[in-house]
Short mmCIF file of C-alpha atoms and ligand atoms in Angstrom, two decimals:
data_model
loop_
_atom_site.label_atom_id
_atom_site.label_comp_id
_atom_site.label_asym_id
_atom_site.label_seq_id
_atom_site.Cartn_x
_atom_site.Cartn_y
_atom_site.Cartn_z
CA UNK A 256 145.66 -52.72 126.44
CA UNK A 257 149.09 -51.99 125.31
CA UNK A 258 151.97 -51.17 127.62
CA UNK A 259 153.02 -47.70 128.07
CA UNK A 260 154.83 -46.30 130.94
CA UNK A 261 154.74 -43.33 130.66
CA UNK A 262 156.54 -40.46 132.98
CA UNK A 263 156.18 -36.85 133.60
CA UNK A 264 158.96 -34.66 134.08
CA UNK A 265 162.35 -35.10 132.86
CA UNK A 266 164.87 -33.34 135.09
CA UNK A 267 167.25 -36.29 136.99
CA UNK A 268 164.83 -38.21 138.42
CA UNK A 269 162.61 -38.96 135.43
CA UNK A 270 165.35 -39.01 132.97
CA UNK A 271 167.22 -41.77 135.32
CA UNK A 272 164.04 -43.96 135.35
CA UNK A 273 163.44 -44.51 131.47
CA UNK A 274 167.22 -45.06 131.86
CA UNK A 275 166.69 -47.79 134.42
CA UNK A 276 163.33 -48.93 132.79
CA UNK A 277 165.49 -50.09 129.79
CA UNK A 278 168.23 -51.41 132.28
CA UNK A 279 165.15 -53.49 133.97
CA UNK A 280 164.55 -55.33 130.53
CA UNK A 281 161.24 -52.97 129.28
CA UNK A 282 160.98 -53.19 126.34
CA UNK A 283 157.26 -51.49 125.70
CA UNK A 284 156.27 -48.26 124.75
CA UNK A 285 158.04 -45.26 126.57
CA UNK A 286 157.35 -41.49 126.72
CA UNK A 287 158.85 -38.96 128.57
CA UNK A 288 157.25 -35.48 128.83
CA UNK A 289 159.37 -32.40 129.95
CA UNK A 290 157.62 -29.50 130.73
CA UNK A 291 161.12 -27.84 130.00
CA UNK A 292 161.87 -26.92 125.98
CA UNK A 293 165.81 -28.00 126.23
CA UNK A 294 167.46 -31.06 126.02
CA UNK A 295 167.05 -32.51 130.14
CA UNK A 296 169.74 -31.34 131.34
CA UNK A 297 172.40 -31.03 134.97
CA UNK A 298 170.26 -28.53 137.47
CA UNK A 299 173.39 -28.23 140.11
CA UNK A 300 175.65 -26.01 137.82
CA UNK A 301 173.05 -23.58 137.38
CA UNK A 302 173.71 -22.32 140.77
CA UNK A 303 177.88 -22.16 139.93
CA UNK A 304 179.54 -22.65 136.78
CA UNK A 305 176.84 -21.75 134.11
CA UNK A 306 177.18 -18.04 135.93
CA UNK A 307 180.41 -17.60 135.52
CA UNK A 308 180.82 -17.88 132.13
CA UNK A 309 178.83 -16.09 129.46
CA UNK A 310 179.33 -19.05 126.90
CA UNK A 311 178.62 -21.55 129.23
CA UNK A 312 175.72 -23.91 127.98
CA UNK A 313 173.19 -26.35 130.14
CA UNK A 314 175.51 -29.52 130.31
CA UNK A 315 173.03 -32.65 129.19
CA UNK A 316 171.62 -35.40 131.54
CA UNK A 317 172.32 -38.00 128.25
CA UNK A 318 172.93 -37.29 124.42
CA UNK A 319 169.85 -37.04 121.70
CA UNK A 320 170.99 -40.24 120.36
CA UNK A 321 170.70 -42.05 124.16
CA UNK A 322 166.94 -41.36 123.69
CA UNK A 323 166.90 -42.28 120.10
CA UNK A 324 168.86 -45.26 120.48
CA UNK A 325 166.89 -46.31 123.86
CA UNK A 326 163.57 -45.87 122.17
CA UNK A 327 162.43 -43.11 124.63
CA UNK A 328 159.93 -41.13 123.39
CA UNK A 329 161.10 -37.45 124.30
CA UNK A 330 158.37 -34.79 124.41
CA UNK A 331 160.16 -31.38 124.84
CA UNK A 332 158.78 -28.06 125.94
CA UNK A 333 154.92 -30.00 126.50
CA UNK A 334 153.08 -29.57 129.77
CA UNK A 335 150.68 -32.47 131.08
CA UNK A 336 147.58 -30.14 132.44
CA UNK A 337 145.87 -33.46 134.02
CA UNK A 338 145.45 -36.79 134.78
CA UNK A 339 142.80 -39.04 135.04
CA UNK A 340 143.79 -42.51 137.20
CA UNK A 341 140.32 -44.53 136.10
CA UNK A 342 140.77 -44.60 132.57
CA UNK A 343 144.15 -44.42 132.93
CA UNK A 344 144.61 -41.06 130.41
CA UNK A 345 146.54 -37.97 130.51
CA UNK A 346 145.88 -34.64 128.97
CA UNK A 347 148.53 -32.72 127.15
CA UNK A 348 148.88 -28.46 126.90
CA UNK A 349 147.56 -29.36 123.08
CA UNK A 350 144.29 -30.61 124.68
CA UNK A 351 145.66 -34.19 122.61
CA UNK A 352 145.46 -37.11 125.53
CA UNK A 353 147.49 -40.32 125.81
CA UNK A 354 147.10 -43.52 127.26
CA UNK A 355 148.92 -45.20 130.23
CA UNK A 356 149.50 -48.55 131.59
CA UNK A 357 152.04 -47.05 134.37
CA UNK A 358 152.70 -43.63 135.33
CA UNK A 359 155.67 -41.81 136.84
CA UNK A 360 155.05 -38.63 138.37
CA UNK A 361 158.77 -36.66 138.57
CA UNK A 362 157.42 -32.91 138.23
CA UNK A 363 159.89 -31.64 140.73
CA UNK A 364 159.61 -28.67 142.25
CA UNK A 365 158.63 -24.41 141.97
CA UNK A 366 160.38 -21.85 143.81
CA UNK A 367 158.54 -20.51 146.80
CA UNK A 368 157.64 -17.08 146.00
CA UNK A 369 157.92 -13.65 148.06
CA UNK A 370 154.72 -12.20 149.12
CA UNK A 371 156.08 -8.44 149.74
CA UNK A 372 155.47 -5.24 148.26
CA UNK A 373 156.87 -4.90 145.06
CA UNK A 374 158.07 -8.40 144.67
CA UNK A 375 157.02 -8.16 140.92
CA UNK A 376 159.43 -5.88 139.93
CA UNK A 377 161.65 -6.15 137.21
CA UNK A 378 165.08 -7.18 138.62
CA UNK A 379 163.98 -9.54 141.32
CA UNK A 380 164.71 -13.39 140.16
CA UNK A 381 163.65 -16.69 140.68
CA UNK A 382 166.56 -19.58 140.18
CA UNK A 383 164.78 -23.17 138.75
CA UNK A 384 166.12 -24.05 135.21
CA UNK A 385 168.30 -22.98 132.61
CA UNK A 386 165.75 -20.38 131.36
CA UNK A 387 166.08 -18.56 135.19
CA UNK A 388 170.17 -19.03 134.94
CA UNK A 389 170.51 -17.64 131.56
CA UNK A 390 168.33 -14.39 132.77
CA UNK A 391 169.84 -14.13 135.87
CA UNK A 392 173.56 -14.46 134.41
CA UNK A 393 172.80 -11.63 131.42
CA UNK A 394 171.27 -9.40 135.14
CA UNK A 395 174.60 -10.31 136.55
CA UNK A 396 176.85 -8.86 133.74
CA UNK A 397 175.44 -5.94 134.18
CA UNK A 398 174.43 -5.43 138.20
CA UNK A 399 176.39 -3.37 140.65
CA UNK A 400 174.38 -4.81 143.78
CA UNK A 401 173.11 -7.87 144.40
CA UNK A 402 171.05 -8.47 147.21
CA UNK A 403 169.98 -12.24 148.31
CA UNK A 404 166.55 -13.53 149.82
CA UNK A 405 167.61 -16.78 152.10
CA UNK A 406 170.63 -17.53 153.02
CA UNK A 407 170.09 -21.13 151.78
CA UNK A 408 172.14 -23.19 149.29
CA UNK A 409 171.39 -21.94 146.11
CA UNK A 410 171.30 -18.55 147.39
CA UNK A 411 174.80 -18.75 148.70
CA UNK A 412 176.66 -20.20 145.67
CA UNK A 413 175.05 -17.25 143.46
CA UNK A 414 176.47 -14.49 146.56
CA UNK A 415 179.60 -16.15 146.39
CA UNK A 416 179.64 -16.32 142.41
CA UNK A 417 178.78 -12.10 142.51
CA UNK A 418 180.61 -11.37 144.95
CA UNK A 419 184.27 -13.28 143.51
CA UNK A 420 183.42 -11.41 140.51
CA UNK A 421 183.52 -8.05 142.20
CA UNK A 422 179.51 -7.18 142.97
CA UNK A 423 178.54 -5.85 146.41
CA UNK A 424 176.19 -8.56 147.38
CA UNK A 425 173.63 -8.73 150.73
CA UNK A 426 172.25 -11.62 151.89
CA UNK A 427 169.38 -11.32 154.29
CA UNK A 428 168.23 -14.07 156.27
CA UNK A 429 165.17 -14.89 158.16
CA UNK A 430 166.43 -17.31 160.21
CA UNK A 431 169.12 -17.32 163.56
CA UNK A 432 172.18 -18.53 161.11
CA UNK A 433 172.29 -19.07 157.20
CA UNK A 434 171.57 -22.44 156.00
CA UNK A 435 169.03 -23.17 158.77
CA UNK A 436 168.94 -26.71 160.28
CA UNK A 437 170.35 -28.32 156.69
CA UNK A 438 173.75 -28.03 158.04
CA UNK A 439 175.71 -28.17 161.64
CA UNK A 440 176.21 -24.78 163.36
CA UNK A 441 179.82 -25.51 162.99
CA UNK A 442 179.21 -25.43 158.90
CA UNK A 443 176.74 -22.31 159.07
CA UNK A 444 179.63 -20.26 161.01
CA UNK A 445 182.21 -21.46 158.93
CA UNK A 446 180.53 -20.83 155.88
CA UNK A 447 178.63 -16.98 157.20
CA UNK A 448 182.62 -16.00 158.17
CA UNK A 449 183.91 -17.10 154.95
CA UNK A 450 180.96 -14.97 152.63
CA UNK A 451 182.09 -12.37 155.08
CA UNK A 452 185.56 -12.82 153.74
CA UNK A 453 184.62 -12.66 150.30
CA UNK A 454 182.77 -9.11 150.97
CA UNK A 455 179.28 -10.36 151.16
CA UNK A 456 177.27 -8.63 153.87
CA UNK A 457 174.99 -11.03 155.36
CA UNK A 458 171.86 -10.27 158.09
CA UNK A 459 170.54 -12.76 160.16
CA UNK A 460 167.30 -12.87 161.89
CA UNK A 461 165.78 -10.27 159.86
CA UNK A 462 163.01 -10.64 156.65
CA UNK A 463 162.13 -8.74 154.14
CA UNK A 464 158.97 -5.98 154.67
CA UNK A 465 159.59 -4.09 150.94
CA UNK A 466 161.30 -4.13 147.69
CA UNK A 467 161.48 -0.72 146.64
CA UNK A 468 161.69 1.19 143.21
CA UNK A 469 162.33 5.03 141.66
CA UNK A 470 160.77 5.54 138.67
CA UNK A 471 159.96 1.59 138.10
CA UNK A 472 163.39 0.74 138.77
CA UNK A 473 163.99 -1.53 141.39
CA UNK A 474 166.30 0.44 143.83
CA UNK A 475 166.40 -1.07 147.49
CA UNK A 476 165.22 -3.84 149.90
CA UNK A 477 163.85 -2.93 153.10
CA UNK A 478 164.59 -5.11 155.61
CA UNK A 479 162.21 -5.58 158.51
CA UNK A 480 164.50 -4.06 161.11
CA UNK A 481 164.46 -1.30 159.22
CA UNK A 482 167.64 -1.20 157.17
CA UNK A 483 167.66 -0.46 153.42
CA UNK A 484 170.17 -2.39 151.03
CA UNK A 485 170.46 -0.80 147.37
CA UNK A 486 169.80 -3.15 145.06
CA UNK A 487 169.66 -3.15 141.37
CA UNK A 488 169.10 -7.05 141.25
CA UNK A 489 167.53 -9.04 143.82
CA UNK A 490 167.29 -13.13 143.75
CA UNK A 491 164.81 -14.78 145.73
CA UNK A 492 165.96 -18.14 147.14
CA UNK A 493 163.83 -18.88 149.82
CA UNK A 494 163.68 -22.40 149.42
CA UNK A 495 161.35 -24.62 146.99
CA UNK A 496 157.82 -26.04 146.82
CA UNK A 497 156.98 -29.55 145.56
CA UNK A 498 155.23 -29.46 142.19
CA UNK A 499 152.06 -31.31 143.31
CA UNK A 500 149.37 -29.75 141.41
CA UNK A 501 148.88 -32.76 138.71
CA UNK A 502 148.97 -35.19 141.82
CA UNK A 503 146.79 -33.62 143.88
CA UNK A 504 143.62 -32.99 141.57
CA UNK A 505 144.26 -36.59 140.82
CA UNK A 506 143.25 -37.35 144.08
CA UNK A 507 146.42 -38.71 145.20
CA UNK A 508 147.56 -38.40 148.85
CA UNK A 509 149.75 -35.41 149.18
CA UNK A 510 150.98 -33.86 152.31
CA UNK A 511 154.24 -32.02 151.64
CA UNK A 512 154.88 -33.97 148.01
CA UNK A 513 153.23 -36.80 147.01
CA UNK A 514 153.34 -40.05 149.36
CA UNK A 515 155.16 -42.90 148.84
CA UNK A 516 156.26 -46.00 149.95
CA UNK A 517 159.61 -47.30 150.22
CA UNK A 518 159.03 -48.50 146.69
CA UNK A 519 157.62 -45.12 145.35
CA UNK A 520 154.10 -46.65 144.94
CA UNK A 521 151.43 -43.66 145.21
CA UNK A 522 148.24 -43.93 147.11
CA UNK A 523 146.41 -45.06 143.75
CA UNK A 524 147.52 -48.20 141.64
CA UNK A 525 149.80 -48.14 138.76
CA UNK A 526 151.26 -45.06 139.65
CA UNK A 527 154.61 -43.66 141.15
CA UNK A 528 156.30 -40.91 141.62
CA UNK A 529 159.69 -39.93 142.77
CA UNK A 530 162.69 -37.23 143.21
CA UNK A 531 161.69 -33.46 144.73
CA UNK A 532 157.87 -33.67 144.21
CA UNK A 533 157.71 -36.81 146.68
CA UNK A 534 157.42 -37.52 150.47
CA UNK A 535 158.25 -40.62 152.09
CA UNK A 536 158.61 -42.42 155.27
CA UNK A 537 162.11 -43.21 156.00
CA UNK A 538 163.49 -46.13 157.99
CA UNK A 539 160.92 -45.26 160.58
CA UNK A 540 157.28 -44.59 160.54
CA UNK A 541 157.90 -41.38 162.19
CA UNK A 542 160.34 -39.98 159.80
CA UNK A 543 158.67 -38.33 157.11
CA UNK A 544 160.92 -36.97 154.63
CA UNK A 545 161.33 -34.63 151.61
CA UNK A 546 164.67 -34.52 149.87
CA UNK A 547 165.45 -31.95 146.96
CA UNK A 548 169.23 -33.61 146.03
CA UNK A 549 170.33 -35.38 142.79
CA UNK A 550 171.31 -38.72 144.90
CA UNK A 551 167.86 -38.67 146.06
CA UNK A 552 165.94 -38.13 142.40
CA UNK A 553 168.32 -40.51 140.78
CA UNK A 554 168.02 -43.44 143.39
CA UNK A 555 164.58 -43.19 144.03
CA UNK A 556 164.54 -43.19 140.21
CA UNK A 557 166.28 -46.60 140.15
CA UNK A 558 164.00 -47.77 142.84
CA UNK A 559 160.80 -47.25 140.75
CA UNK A 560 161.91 -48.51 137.70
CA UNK A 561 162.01 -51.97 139.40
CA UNK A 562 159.06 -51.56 141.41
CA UNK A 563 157.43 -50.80 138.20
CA UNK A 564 158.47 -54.08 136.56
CA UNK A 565 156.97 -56.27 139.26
CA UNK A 566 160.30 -56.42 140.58
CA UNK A 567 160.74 -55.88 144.69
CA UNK A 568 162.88 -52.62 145.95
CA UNK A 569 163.09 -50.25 149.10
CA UNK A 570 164.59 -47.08 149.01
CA UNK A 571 166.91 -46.69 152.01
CA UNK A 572 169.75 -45.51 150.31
CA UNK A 573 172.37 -42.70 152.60
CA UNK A 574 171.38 -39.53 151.79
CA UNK A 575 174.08 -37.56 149.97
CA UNK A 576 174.45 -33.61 149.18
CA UNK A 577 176.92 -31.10 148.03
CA UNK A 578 177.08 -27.00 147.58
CA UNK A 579 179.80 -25.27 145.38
CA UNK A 580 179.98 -21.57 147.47
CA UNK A 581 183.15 -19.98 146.03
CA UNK A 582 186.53 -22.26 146.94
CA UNK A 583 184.36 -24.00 149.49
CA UNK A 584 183.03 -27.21 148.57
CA UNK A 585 181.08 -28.62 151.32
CA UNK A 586 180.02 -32.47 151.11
CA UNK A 587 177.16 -33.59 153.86
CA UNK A 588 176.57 -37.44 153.93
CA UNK A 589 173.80 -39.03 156.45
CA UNK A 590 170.59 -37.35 158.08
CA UNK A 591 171.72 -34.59 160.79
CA UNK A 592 168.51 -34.52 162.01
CA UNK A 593 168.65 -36.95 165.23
CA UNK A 594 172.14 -35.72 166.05
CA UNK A 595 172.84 -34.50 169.70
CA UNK A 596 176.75 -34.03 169.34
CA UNK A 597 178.88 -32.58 166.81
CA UNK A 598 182.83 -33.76 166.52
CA UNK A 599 185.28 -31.48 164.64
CA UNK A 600 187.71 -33.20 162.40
CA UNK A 601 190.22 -30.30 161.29
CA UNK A 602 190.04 -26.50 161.74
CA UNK A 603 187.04 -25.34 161.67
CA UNK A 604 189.24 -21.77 160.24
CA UNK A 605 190.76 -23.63 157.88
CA UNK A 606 190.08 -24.67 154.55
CA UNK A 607 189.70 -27.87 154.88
CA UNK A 608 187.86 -29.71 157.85
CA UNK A 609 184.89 -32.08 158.64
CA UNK A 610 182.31 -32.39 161.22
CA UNK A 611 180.86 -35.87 162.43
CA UNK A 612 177.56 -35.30 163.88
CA UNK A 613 176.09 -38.59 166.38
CA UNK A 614 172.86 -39.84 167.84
CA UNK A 615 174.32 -41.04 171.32
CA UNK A 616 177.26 -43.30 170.06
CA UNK A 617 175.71 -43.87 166.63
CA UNK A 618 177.22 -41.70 163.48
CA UNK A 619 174.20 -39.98 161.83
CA UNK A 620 176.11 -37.28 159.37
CA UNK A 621 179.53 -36.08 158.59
CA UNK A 622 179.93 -32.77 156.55
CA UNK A 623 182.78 -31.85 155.29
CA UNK A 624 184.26 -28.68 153.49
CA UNK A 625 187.23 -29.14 151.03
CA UNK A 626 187.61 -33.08 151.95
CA UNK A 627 186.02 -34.80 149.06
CA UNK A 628 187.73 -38.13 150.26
CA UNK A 629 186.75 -38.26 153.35
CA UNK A 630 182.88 -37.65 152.37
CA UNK A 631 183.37 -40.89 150.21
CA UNK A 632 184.67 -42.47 153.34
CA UNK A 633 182.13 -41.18 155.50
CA UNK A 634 179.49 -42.41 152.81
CA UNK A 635 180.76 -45.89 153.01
CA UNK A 636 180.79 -45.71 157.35
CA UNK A 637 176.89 -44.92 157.11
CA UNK A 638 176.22 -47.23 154.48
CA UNK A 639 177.57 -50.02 156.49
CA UNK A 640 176.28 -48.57 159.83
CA UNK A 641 179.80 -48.37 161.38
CA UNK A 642 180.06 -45.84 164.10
CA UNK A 643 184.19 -44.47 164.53
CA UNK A 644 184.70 -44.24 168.33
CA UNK A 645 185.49 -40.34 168.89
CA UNK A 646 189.23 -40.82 168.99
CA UNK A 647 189.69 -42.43 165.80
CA UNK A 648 187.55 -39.41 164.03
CA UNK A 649 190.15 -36.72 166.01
CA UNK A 650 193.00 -39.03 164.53
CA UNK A 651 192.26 -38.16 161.27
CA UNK A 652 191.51 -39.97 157.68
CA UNK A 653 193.84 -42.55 158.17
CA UNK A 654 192.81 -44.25 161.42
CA UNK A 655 189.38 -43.77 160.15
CA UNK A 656 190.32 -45.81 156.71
CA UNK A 657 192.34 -48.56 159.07
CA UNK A 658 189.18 -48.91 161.71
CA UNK A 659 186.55 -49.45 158.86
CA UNK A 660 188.88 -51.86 157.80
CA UNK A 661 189.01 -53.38 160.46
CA UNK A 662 185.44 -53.58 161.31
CA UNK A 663 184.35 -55.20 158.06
P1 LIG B 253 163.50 -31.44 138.50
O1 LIG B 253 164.94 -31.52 138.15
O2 LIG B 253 162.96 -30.15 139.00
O3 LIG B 253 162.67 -31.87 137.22
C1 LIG B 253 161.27 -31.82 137.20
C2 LIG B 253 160.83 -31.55 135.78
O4 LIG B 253 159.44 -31.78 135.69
C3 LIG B 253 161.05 -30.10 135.35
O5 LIG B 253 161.88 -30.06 134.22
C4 LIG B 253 159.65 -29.59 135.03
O6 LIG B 253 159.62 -28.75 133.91
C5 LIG B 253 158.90 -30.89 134.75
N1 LIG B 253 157.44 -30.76 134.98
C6 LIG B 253 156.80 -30.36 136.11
N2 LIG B 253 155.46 -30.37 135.92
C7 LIG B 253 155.26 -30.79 134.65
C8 LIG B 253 154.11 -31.00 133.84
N3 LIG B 253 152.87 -30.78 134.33
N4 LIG B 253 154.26 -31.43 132.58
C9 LIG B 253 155.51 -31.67 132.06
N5 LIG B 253 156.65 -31.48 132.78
C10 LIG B 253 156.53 -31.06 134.05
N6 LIG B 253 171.16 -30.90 144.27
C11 LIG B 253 172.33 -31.44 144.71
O7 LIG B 253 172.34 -32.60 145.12
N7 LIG B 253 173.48 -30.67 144.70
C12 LIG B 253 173.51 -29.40 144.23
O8 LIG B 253 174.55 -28.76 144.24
C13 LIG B 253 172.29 -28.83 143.75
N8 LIG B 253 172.26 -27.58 143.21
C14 LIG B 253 171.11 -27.11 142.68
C15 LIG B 253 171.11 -25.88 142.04
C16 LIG B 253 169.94 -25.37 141.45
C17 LIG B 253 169.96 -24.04 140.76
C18 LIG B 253 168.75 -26.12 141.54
C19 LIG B 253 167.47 -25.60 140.93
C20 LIG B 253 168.74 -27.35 142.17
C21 LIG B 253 169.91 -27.87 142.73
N9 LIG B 253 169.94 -29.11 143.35
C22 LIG B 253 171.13 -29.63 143.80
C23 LIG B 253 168.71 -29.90 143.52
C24 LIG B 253 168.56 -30.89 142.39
O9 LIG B 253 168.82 -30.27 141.17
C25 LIG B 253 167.15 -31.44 142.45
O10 LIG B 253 167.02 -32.15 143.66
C26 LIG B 253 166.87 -32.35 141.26
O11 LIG B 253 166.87 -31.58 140.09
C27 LIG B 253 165.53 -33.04 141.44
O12 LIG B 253 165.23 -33.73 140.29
P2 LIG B 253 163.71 -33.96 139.86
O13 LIG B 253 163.80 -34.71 138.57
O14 LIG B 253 162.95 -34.52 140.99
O15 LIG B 253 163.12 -32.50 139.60
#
C-alpha cells in the first residue's frame, strides 16, 4: 500500500507536523484535514489583539503557497466523523473515506460548557476559534456589561480587553483566587489587584446558580451567594476539554486526552497524536500531564514527525506559557507543580517582577510579569537543570546571567 500520513486537525500542532514531516525528508502523500473553514491560523491573539480592533483578521500559521509549495494536501472546513485502525481508513463529513499508512490525531480541544439555567441564551459566548472571536468582538462593540465565567487565562485577557475599552466587566470565580493552581499565589494577587485597577470587579469563591433574562434578553447572572451582576454579554471560560471523541470510539486509550508516550505513539500502531487532545507521562511515571500551550502543540509536533519516520525522539522539552491581560504580560517557564517555596525577584506592586518557584533547592518554575528577558533566561536555567542559589535570584538579572555562566 501506498504511503499516506495523514493528520487530523490543523491548528499549531498539526500544521507544525506536516511542516516537520517535510523537514524529516517525507516525501509521500500528505493530507491535512481542518475541521476549521479558514486558512490554520495563530489561536493566542484571539484572546487579545483580534478584539481590539474591528479590522483585525486571523493572522496565518503559514501562507497558501507553504502548503502548495510543500505538497500538503489542505482540506478546509471538512470534519473526519471516524476512524477505523484495522483497515487503516477514515471517514469524512461527505461520507467519502481515505486511506492511511500513518495517522496523526491533533483535534485539540472544546470549551467546557456551563450546565446552568439559561446557559443557552443569546449573549452568553464560548471563546475557541476565529469564528467565536469574530462573534464575540461584533457582542463587544456593542455591550455595556460584560460579565466573565472563570477567572482563568483566556477569561482574563478578554476582562482586561473590555474593561481598557471602557465596559463594566465581572469576573466570577469558582475557585479561592483567579487563575487556580496554573500560576503562584504571588501572580494570582498581583494579577486579581491589577483587574481591580483596571475597574473589573472580580468574586472569588463563588459559582454561578442562573443566567437570567427579561423578555428573552439576557439581563443578569446570579451568583451562588446570591448576588446578581447585570449582564448584557456573558463569556464562559471555564477552562477546555480535550477533543477525544474520534480517539476514543477508535478504541484508543484515553484518560484525560489520548495517551502517549514520550514519542507520541498511541495505544494502537501507526498512530499518534499530539498538542491539547493528548496526555502523557512526563519525566516520571507518576506525572501525568495535559498541556493546552503553543510550545507544547508545536514540540510535541516536532517530536512525532520523527517518531513517525522511524526516527527515535522523547518529548521532554521545558514547558513554556504566556497571557497578554492588559499592560501585563506574564511569562511562566517550568512545571510549578512540585514547588514548596516561592522567591520574589522585584516588586510584586510593580510592573515588572518575577517569581522563582523551587522543589527543595531545585528550580522548578519562574513566572514573570513584564520581564520578557529574564523568562528567556529562566528558560535556558531549566533547560540545563541549573538551580540559582537564592541570593543570586534576589541580586537580580545580572548575577543570574554571570552564575549560569559560570556554571556551564
Ligand atoms: P487546536 O489549535 O485547537 O487545533 C485543533 C484543530 O483540530 C481545530 O482547528 C479543530 O477544528 C480540528 N478538529 C478537531 N476535530 C476534528 C475533526 N474530527 N475533523 C477535522 N478537524 C478536527 N497558548 C499559549 O501558549 N499562549 C496563549 O497566550 C494562548 N492563548 C490562547 C487563546 C485562545 C483564545 C485559545 C483558544 C487558546 C490559547 N492558547 C494559548 C492555547 C493554544 O492556542 C493551544 O494550546 C493550541 O492551539 C493547541 O494546538 P492544537 O493544534 O493541539 O489544537
Amino acid at each position: 500500500m501506498n504511503e499516506h500520513i495523514i493528520i487530523i486537525g490543523a491548528g499549531h500542532a498539526g500544521v507544525q507536523a506536516a511542516a516537520s514531516l517535510r523537514e524529516e525528508g517525507y516525501e509521500g502523500r500528505l493530507t491535512l484535514i481542518s475541521g476549521d473553514p479558514e486558512l490554520p491560523y495563530h489561536k493566542p491573539p484571539l484572546s487579545k489583539a483580534f478584539l481590539k480592533a474591528a479590522d483585525a483578521q486571523p493572522q496565518m500559521l503559514r501562507a497558501q503557497a507553504f502548503y502548495d509549495t510543500q505538497k500538503i494536501e489542505l482540506l478546509k472546513g471538512r470534519r473526519v466523523t471516524s476512524v477505523k485502525p484495522r483497515p487503516h481508513t477514515l471517514t469524512l463529513d461527505d461520507g467519502s473515506q481515505l486511506h492511511w499508512s500513518k495517522l496523526l490525531l491533533a483535534t485539540g480541544a472544546k470549551p467546557r460548557r456551563l450546565a446552568v439555567p439559561g446557559a443557552d441564551l443569546a449573549g452568553v459566548f464560548y471563546l475557541r476559534d476565529c469564528a467565536d472571536a469574530a462573534r464575540l468582538r461584533d457582542a463587544l462593540a456593542t455591550a455595556q456589561k460584560l460579565v466573565v465565567i472563570g477567572g482563568g487565562f483566556i477569561g482574563l485577557e478578554v476582562a482586561a480587553t473590555a474593561a481598557m475599552a471602557g465596559r463594566r466587566v465581572d469576573v466570577v470565580e469558582a475557585a479561592e483566587r483567579i487563575l487556580g493552581r496554573a500560576v503562584s499565589p504571588t501572580i494570582a494577587r498581583h494579577l486579581h489587584a491589577y483587574h481591580e485597577s483596571l475597574g473589573v470587579g472580580i468574586s472569588t469563591g463563588c459559582g454561578v446558580a442562573e443566567l437570567r433574562s427579561e423578555e428573552g434578553k439576557l439581563r443578569s447572572v446570579l451568583t451562588s451567594d446570591g448576588q446578581e451582576l447585570d449582564a448584557d454579554l456573558v463569556l464562559v471560560g471555564i477552562g477546555a476539554l480535550p477533543e477525544t471523541e474520534l480517539a476514543e470510539k477508535a478504541g484508543l486509550v484515553c484518560d484525560n486526552g489520548i495517551h502517549v508516550d514520550a514519542s507520541c505513539r498511541t495505544s494502537l500502531e501507526d498512530i499518534y497524536a499530539i498538542g491539547d487532545c493528548v496526555s502523557f507521562r512526563y519525566l516520571s511515571p507518576e506525572r501525568v500531564l495535559r498541556l493546552e500551550s503553543v510550545q507544547n502543540a508545536t514540540d510535541q509536533a516536532r517530536i512525532a514527525a520523527k517518531a513517525m519516520l522511524g526516527k527515535e525522539a522523547f518529548y521532554d522539552a521545558v514547558p513554556w506559557f504566556w497571557s497578554d491581560q492588559g499592560e501585563r504580560k506574564l511569562q511562566m517557564a517550568g512545571l510549578s507543580l512540585d514547588a514548596d517555596r516561592e522567591v520574589i525577584a522585584g516588586d510584586p506592586h510593580s510592573a515588572a517582577f518575577g517569581v522563582y518557584l523551587y522543589s527543595g533547592e531545585r528550580l522548578v518554575a519562574v513566572e514573570t510579569v513584564n520581564r520578557p528577558g529574564e523568562h528567556m533566561m529562566a528558560r535556558r536555567m531549566l533547560a540545563a537543570g541549573f538551580s540559582p542559589p537564592v541570593e543570586t535570584v534576589l541580586e537580580g538579572p545580572a548575577a543570574l546571567k554571570a552564575a549560569m555562566a559560570a556554571s556551564q
